[in-house]
Coordinates of C-alpha atoms in Angstrom, one line a residue:
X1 CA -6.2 -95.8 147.3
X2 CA -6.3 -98.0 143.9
X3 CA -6.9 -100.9 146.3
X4 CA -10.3 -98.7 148.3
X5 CA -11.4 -97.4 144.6
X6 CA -11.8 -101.4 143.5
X7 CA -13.5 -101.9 146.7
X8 CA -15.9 -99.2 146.2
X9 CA -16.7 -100.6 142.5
X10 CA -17.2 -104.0 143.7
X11 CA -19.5 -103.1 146.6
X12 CA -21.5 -101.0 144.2
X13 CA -21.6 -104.2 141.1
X14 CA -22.8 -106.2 143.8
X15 CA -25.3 -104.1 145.1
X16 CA -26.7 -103.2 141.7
X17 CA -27.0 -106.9 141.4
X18 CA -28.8 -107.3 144.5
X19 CA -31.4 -104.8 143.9
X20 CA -32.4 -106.7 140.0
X21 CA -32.4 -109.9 141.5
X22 CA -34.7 -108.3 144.1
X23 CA -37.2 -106.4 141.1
X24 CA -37.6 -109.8 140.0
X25 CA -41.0 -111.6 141.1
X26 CA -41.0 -115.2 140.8
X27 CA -44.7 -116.8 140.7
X28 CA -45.2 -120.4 141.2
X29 CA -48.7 -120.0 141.4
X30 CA -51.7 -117.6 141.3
X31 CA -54.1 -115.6 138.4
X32 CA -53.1 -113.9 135.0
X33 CA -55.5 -111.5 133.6
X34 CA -54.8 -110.5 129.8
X35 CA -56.6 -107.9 127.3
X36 CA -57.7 -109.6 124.2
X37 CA -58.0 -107.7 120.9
X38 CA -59.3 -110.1 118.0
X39 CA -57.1 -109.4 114.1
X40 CA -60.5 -111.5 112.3
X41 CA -59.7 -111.5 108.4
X42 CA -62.7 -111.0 106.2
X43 CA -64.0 -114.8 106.0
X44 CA -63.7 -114.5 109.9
X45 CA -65.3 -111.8 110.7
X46 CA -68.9 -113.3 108.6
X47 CA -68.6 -116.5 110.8
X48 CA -67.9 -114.9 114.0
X49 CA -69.6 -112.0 115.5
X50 CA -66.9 -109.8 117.5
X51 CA -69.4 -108.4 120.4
X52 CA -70.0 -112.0 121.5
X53 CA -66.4 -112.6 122.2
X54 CA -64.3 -112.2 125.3
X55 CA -62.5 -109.0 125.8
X56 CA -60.3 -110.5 128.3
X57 CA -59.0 -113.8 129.5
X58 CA -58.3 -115.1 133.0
X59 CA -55.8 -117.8 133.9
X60 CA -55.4 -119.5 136.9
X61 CA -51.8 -121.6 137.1
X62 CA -49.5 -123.7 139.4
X63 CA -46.5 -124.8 138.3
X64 CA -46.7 -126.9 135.1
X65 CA -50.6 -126.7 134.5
X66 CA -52.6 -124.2 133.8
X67 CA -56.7 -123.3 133.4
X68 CA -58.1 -121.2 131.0
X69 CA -62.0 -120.0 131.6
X70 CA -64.1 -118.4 129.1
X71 CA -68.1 -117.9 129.7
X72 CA -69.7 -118.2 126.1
X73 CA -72.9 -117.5 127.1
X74 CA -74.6 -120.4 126.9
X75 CA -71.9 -122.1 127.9
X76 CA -68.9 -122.4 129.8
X77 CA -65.7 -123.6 128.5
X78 CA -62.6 -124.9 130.8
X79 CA -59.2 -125.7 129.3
X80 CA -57.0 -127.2 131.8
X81 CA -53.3 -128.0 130.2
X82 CA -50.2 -129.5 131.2
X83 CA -47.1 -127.5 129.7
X84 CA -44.9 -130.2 130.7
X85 CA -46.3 -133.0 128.2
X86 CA -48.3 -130.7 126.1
X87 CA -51.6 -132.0 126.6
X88 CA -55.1 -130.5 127.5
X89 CA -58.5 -131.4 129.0
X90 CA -61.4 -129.3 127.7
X91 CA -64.7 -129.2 129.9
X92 CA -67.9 -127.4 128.2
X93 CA -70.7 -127.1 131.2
X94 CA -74.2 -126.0 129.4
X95 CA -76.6 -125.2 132.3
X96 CA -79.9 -124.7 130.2
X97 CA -79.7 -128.2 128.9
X98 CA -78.1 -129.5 131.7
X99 CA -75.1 -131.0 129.7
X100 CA -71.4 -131.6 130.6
X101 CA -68.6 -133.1 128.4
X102 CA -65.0 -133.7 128.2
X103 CA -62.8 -134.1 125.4
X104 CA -59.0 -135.0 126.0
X105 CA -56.3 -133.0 123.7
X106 CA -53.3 -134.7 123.0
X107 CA -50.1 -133.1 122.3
X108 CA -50.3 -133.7 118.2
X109 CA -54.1 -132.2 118.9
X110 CA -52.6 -129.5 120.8
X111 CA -49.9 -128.8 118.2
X112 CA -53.0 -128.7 115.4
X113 CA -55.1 -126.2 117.2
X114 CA -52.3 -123.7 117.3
X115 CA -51.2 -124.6 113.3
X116 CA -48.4 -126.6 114.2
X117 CA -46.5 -123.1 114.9
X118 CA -43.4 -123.4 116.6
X119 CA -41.3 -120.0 117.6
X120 CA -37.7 -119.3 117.3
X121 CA -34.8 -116.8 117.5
X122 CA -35.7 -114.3 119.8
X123 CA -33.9 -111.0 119.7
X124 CA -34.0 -108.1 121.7
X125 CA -34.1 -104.8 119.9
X126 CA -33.7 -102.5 123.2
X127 CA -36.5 -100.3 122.6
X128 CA -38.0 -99.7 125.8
X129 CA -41.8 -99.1 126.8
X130 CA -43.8 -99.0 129.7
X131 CA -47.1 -101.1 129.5
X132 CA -49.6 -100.9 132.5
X133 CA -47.1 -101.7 135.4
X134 CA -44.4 -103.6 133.8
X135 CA -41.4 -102.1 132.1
X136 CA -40.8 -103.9 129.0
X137 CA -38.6 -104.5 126.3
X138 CA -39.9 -104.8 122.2
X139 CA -38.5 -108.6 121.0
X140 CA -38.3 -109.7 117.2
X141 CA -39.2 -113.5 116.4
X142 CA -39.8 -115.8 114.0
X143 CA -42.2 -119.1 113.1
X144 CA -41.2 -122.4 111.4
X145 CA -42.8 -120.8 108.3
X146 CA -40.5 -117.4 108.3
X147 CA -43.1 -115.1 109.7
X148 CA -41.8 -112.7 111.5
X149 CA -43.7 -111.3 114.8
X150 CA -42.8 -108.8 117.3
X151 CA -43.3 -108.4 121.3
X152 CA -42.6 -106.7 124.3
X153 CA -41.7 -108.6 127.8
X154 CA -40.4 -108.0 131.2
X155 CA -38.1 -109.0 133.4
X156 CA -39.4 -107.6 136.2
X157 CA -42.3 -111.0 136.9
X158 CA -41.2 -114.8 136.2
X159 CA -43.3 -117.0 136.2
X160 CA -43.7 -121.0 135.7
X161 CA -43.8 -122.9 132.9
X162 CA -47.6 -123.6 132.8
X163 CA -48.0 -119.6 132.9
X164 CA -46.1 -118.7 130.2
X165 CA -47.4 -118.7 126.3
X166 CA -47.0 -120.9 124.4
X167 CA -44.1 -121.2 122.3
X168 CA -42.3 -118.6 124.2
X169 CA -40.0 -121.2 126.2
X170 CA -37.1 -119.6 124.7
X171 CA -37.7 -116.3 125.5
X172 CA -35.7 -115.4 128.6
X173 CA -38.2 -112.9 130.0
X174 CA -42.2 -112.8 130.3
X175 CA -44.5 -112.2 127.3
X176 CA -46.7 -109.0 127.9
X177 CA -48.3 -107.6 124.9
X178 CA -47.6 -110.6 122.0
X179 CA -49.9 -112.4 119.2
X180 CA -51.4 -115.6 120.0
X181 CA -52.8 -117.7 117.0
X182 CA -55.6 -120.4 117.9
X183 CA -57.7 -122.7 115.5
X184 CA -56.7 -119.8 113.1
X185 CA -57.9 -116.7 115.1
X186 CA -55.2 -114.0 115.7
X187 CA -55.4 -112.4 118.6
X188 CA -53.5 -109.2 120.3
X189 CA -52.5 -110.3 124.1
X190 CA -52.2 -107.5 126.7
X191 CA -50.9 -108.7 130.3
X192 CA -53.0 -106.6 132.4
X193 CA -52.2 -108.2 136.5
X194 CA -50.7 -111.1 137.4
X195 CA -51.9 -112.2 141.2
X196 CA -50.2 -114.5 143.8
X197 CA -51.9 -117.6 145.2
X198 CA -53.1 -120.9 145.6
X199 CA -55.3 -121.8 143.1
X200 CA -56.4 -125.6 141.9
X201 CA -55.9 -128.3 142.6
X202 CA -55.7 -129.4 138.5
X203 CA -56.0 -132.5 136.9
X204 CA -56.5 -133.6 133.5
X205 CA -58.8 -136.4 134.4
X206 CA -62.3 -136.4 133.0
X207 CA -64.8 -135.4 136.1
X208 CA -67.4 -137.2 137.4
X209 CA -70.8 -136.4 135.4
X210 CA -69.3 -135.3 132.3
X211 CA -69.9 -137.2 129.0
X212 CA -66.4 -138.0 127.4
X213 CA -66.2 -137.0 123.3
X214 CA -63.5 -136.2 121.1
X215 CA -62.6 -132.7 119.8
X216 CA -64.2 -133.3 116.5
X217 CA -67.5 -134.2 118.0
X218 CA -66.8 -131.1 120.4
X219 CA -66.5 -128.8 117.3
X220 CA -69.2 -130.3 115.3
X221 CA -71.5 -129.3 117.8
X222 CA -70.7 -125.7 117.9
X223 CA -70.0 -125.9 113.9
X224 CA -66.4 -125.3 114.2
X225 CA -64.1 -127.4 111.9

């Protein structure tokens, strides 16, 4: 009998086991769609004007690289990036003057845009809440300068390494509602759908017709700094 109960116990661990590994998705490729709420500080918020700004941002992966897509109005801006050497292409298409350029972002360029922020000790807390379709989890975290942040992830989608945020490689589950911080903009992420399906192909090669500058003459022409 001791022998049948052991049995029983076993058939149900490995069962239980089966039916996680099976909740899981794995994405190797497809769309993202994420909410975007802007934190501006007061010196922000007289430079930039809110209602011009994206309320949500679509991106397209496969594997290691990524795209990013955001219509400015007058212009469209494409950020393709490679997660496994850090490094970026940025196109800026301006229809009404007929203009294209490229800049290429290395990875110390990459590291600047995002202040040279790097995430560590991850820590879940076990509070549990459901956000749009995903069950997730609330995580605690911490910067390189002792900040401490605060997110909630899933394990119930996995997806590839150009997919996931960055600075979250060390979080073993997927980011859904987390802070991104970007040329010194905060912003409140929401993971609305993730799609599957073939998107690209990507490269970080400069296209034909586009005029090649660097990000400092990108940024001077929009004013940035």
């Amino acid at each position: 009998m001791f022998k049948s109960i052991k049995t029983g116990v076993l058939a149900i661990v490995l069962i239980g086991t089966a039916i996680i590994a099976k909740a899981q998705k794995a994405f190797e490729s497809g769309t993202i769609i994420y909410s975007v709420e802007y934190q501006l500080s007061d010196d922000q918020k007289k430079a930039i004007d809110p209602s011009v700004l994206p309320s949500e941002s679509k991106v397209e992966f496969s594997g290691n690289l990524a795209k990013v897509q955001i219509d400015m109005g007058m212009a469209m801006l494409k950020v393709i990036s490679d997660a496994s050497v850090n490094s970026a292409l940025v196109l800026v298409d301006i229809p009404m003057i007929q203009k294209q350029y490229a800049a290429k972002m290395s990875k110390e360029d990459v590291e600047k845009q995002h202040g040279s922020i790097k995430y560590s000790d991850f820590k879940a807390t076990g509070e549990q809440q459901k956000i749009g379709d995903y069950n997730t989890e609330k995580y605690t975290y911490k910067d390189n300068n002792g900040t401490e942040y605060e997110l909630w992830a899933t394990k119930e989608i996995k997806l590839p390494l150009g997919a996931n945020p960055r600075g979250f490689t060390d979080l073993k589950a997927t980011a859904v509602k987390f802070v991104n911080i970007q040329d010194g903009v905060k912003t409140l992420m929401t993971l609305k759908k993730v799609t599957d399906g073939k998107v690209g192909p990507f490269s970080l090669e400069v296209p034909k017709g586009y005029e090649l500058k660097t990000m400092e003459e990108l940024k001077a022409m929009r004013g940035g700094n």
